[in-house]
């Protein structure tokens, strides 16, 4: 009987959701069901939020069941955005209907901003003030981040441009949040020491898109501690460390008992789990990140020492970090414990950000940052924001230490000269294949190509009728040795290894077995991969308006020829 009643009611509810004036008999049948059955039906997953809204307006009984803080709207929220549920406590009062509305609004705002980024920043890297719209958003930041993650997790090969800019925005948002957490951590009293927490913040900052948390890393270390305790139990079954509870801060005073703990740690880490220093690839950034050290079981002295120190302290043995020139060591503190205090541009810049978070008024660090931007040529060619940032840094240095006037004056002069050179904005250049000067261009944007000499796969995202690089580049790349030299079309290509290259036409050929190109900037230029070629996004198509039609013709000709050869 109960099952039949539920089946009957399940047929009535969708009808009520669709009809403006519900059937009185059907409604009576529905509302006479027990509350638990009605709630089960409304939470079954067959109704949308709009359906619930309409159903709740039919009568007082259903309106009460669909109250904003009740189970029905909670289930609607959970089904729609399951990853957000971890942010709510089971004991908290939550207006789920209001949360649903706020999350929905945040999602629409997020998509609006992501859609605007390609048009605003196609011609330049996103400048440091390009995220001002995001910083001024209303509503919880976690909702906005969740929508960005939803965009990144969209299935298929479409929306590549959206995914490209969603990733950049999410990267920025998480780094800013982590940096604020790190600054708060650094304001803790001196007796609040958690080297692991500080290391995790650095790990998170350098890998903001990875799922890294102190809780997860601590859980992995706790599992290692359990193995150490098992070994220690075989050495001394009555060892006091075995009675320690998680989170306790206790210290063993007897040297012999401390030595037993260290022996057990050494056995577990180096004999059982095979942790070791990475001598073969010492400068790999992965050696610094705690989550990678635990996964790969290798690292460098500072990360391995941090792991060892954390385990030892949980078992009551005081160790102290010691920073030697070119080395990082641990000291076994048998007395009173004292105090202890790179490859790519991105890593260097991240490191400076972290240093300046700790020492914001260090003149030498600020001067190093300014010199980094200027002397290493880290000027976004079409963006003034970073140039103005350098001026702000230099002005801050001048305020802190007037004695740096000479160095600051030199950098200011050259920065202002750079601004003068960039004052004249260059309009969008449109390249038409029908122009006579482009008659020798054989390939089009979006085509998957193969380099004849080096064998790499790539996709074309731009072309020039002749080589547009300077004489020094042409000489260094030995372009003159090519049969057609620099008087031939050259192509901007995204390569599968993550690099961007400028290749001569005679060195490229069609890839008859095209595949997706795994390059971080694909979404900046293309909206979709069709299986044979990439489709340019609106910004790229404006610059090459006649290429798309040529791509279709080219792909059709390639596969027609391929089919004839097979036959």
XYZ file of C-alpha atoms in Angstrom, residues 34-343:
310
model
C 2.834 11.109 5.585
C 5.408 13.918 5.847
C 8.359 11.514 5.530
C 6.978 10.128 2.267
C 6.359 13.585 0.842
C 9.851 14.686 1.821
C 11.322 11.566 0.219
C 9.482 12.325 -3.030
C 10.548 15.981 -3.100
C 14.165 14.962 -2.479
C 14.160 12.158 -5.026
C 16.146 14.158 -7.582
C 13.463 14.215 -10.259
C 12.504 17.849 -9.556
C 14.467 20.973 -10.384
C 14.708 24.063 -8.175
C 12.039 25.719 -10.328
C 9.789 22.691 -9.818
C 10.219 22.899 -6.038
C 9.343 26.589 -6.148
C 6.123 25.885 -8.039
C 5.170 22.895 -5.906
C 5.659 24.893 -2.686
C 3.178 27.512 -3.902
C 0.310 25.038 -4.310
C -0.719 24.654 -0.668
C 0.356 25.329 2.909
C 1.334 21.673 3.581
C 3.808 21.590 0.700
C 5.030 25.108 1.484
C 5.906 23.989 5.008
C 7.761 20.948 3.690
C 9.720 23.148 1.293
C 10.764 25.710 3.892
C 13.988 27.494 3.074
C 16.032 25.903 5.861
C 14.633 22.395 5.402
C 15.854 19.170 3.871
C 14.264 19.725 0.450
C 16.262 22.853 -0.427
C 19.365 21.382 1.203
C 19.095 18.424 -1.155
C 18.609 20.735 -4.143
C 21.800 22.563 -3.162
C 23.731 19.320 -2.558
C 22.776 17.761 -5.877
C 23.627 20.915 -7.813
C 26.927 21.748 -6.067
C 28.111 18.691 -4.088
C 31.674 19.957 -3.575
C 30.427 22.897 -1.497
C 28.831 20.766 1.212
C 32.160 20.340 3.031
C 31.983 24.024 3.980
C 28.835 23.552 6.081
C 28.594 22.085 9.551
C 25.725 19.662 10.266
C 24.916 21.628 13.418
C 24.687 25.057 11.769
C 21.405 26.707 10.840
C 21.470 27.328 7.082
C 18.903 29.050 4.889
C 19.401 26.678 1.966
C 17.059 28.526 -0.365
C 19.029 31.748 0.125
C 22.334 29.873 -0.282
C 21.006 28.406 -3.536
C 20.129 31.868 -4.843
C 23.494 33.369 -3.857
C 25.423 30.471 -5.434
C 23.370 30.741 -8.606
C 24.070 34.480 -8.833
C 27.782 33.951 -8.187
C 27.892 31.407 -11.006
C 26.329 33.834 -13.467
C 28.762 36.577 -12.413
C 31.724 34.204 -12.773
C 30.741 33.188 -16.284
C 30.193 36.805 -17.258
C 33.693 37.781 -16.103
C 35.363 34.752 -17.705
C 33.633 35.517 -20.992
C 34.942 39.091 -20.891
C 38.588 38.165 -20.317
C 39.351 36.905 -23.827
C 38.135 40.123 -25.437
C 39.951 42.318 -22.896
C 43.272 40.522 -22.671
C 43.755 38.608 -25.916
C 46.549 40.928 -27.053
C 48.380 40.917 -23.729
C 48.935 38.767 -20.689
C 46.418 39.508 -17.966
C 47.929 42.494 -16.069
C 48.116 42.724 -12.294
C 45.071 45.031 -12.172
C 43.111 42.805 -14.532
C 41.515 40.997 -11.592
C 39.990 44.107 -10.015
C 36.483 43.051 -11.095
C 36.897 39.799 -9.210
C 38.156 41.424 -6.041
C 35.014 43.575 -5.893
C 32.541 40.720 -6.289
C 29.805 40.345 -3.715
C 29.046 37.042 -2.057
C 31.235 34.196 -0.752
C 34.455 33.660 -2.682
C 34.041 29.889 -2.419
C 30.956 30.121 -4.645
C 32.889 31.998 -7.309
C 35.776 29.519 -7.115
C 33.370 26.599 -7.351
C 31.936 27.957 -10.602
C 35.450 28.352 -12.033
C 36.168 24.719 -11.134
C 32.896 23.703 -12.829
C 34.068 25.488 -15.996
C 37.438 23.705 -15.856
C 35.683 20.350 -15.431
C 33.368 20.818 -18.420
C 33.496 17.689 -20.540
C 34.595 17.533 -24.144
C 36.894 19.634 -26.262
C 34.788 22.778 -26.339
C 34.940 25.999 -24.289
C 38.756 25.925 -24.376
C 39.002 29.720 -24.157
C 36.703 29.793 -21.132
C 38.793 27.088 -19.479
C 42.002 29.001 -20.227
C 40.858 32.193 -18.496
C 38.961 30.382 -15.713
C 42.241 28.695 -14.827
C 44.085 32.041 -14.695
C 41.399 33.626 -12.500
C 41.272 30.632 -10.156
C 45.080 30.655 -9.929
C 45.039 34.330 -8.910
C 42.199 34.001 -6.396
C 43.735 31.066 -4.577
C 47.198 32.622 -4.471
C 45.791 35.780 -2.907
C 43.868 33.797 -0.299
C 46.913 31.663 0.522
C 49.130 34.741 0.785
C 46.699 36.303 3.271
C 46.721 33.072 5.311
C 50.513 33.040 5.272
C 50.689 36.653 6.473
C 48.312 35.816 9.337
C 50.421 32.762 10.175
C 53.555 34.915 10.342
C 51.865 37.215 12.857
C 51.528 34.375 15.377
C 53.563 34.617 18.631
C 57.094 33.235 18.629
C 56.063 30.286 20.766
C 53.568 29.240 18.091
C 55.816 27.097 15.919
C 54.528 24.949 13.108
C 57.151 24.521 10.445
C 54.878 22.106 8.640
C 52.031 24.635 8.413
C 54.380 27.250 6.964
C 55.710 24.735 4.445
C 52.183 23.787 3.398
C 51.311 27.450 2.768
C 54.358 27.739 0.497
C 53.362 24.497 -1.232
C 49.820 25.781 -1.740
C 51.008 29.165 -3.013
C 53.247 27.626 -5.668
C 50.586 25.041 -6.626
C 47.294 26.896 -6.140
C 45.290 24.642 -8.463
C 46.309 21.443 -6.673
C 44.226 19.997 -3.863
C 46.712 20.491 -1.020
C 45.676 20.862 2.603
C 47.478 20.773 5.937
C 44.942 18.194 7.124
C 45.762 15.752 4.310
C 49.524 16.180 4.628
C 49.328 15.783 8.399
C 47.295 12.597 7.911
C 50.026 11.169 5.677
C 52.676 12.049 8.246
C 50.532 10.498 10.987
C 50.505 7.230 9.048
C 54.330 7.331 8.979
C 54.330 8.012 12.732
C 52.206 4.884 13.228
C 54.823 2.822 11.381
C 57.543 4.367 13.548
C 55.555 3.489 16.687
C 55.216 -0.100 15.477
C 58.993 -0.315 15.040
C 59.584 1.464 18.351
C 57.334 -1.051 20.103
C 59.740 -3.785 18.980
C 62.681 -1.844 20.459
C 61.022 -0.865 23.743
C 57.431 -1.917 24.360
C 57.159 0.512 27.303
C 58.534 3.532 25.513
C 56.694 6.703 26.667
C 56.228 7.934 23.070
C 53.832 5.052 22.457
C 51.384 6.634 24.909
C 51.352 10.022 23.170
C 48.043 11.053 21.667
C 47.697 12.892 18.351
C 48.089 16.639 18.776
C 49.853 16.401 22.136
C 53.004 18.465 22.642
C 55.204 16.383 24.925
C 58.952 15.990 25.232
C 61.080 13.023 26.273
C 63.988 14.120 28.467
C 66.083 10.924 28.635
C 68.728 10.807 25.901
C 68.546 7.011 25.560
C 64.797 7.117 24.948
C 65.262 9.889 22.370
C 67.919 7.789 20.630
C 65.478 4.869 20.363
C 62.932 7.124 18.626
C 65.539 8.368 16.147
C 66.620 4.795 15.386
C 63.002 3.859 14.667
C 62.496 6.934 12.430
C 65.666 6.165 10.478
C 64.571 2.579 9.885
C 61.044 3.496 8.731
C 61.978 6.463 6.528
C 65.124 5.131 4.879
C 64.945 1.328 5.056
C 61.229 0.612 4.972
C 59.769 3.522 2.953
C 62.968 4.237 0.967
C 62.965 8.023 1.346
C 66.139 9.541 -0.108
C 67.670 12.772 -1.287
C 67.200 13.621 -4.961
C 70.820 13.867 -6.072
C 70.047 13.234 -9.735
C 67.606 16.153 -10.054
C 68.473 18.339 -7.077
C 67.081 21.633 -8.420
C 63.695 20.264 -9.446
C 61.038 22.453 -7.766
C 59.049 19.326 -6.835
C 61.731 18.588 -4.214
C 60.487 21.612 -2.233
C 56.788 20.798 -2.045
C 55.716 18.659 0.908
C 52.883 16.902 -0.922
C 55.314 15.885 -3.671
C 57.998 14.799 -1.187
C 55.467 12.441 0.406
C 54.287 11.095 -2.961
C 57.709 10.706 -4.598
C 59.592 9.909 -1.367
C 62.474 12.099 -2.374
C 63.494 15.677 -1.757
C 66.328 17.983 -0.790
C 67.805 18.703 2.658
C 65.305 21.383 3.707
C 62.162 19.406 2.784
C 63.516 16.084 4.075
C 64.604 17.793 7.310
C 61.144 19.278 7.757
C 59.529 15.862 7.403
C 61.980 14.310 9.836
C 61.591 17.168 12.338
C 57.773 16.915 12.275
C 57.815 13.162 12.942
C 60.390 13.481 15.721
C 58.484 16.242 17.502
C 55.253 14.221 17.439
C 57.159 11.492 19.250
C 58.711 13.833 21.819
C 62.223 14.316 20.425
C 63.370 17.946 20.097
C 65.184 18.681 16.842
C 66.252 22.100 15.676
C 66.712 23.406 12.100
C 70.155 24.820 11.366
C 70.743 26.877 8.222
C 74.318 26.382 7.039
C 75.736 28.053 3.913
C 74.513 25.955 0.954
C 73.174 23.333 3.383
C 70.206 22.802 5.665
C 70.688 20.501 8.656
C 68.909 19.274 11.780
C 70.462 19.335 15.216
C 69.505 16.851 17.880
C 68.698 19.117 20.828
C 69.886 17.080 23.778
C 69.700 20.183 25.979
C 67.400 23.203 25.851
C 65.833 23.804 22.479
C 66.856 26.964 20.705
C 65.234 28.871 17.866
C 65.633 28.077 14.294
C 64.662 30.204 11.962
C 65.525 28.011 -8.199
C 64.772 27.357 -12.669
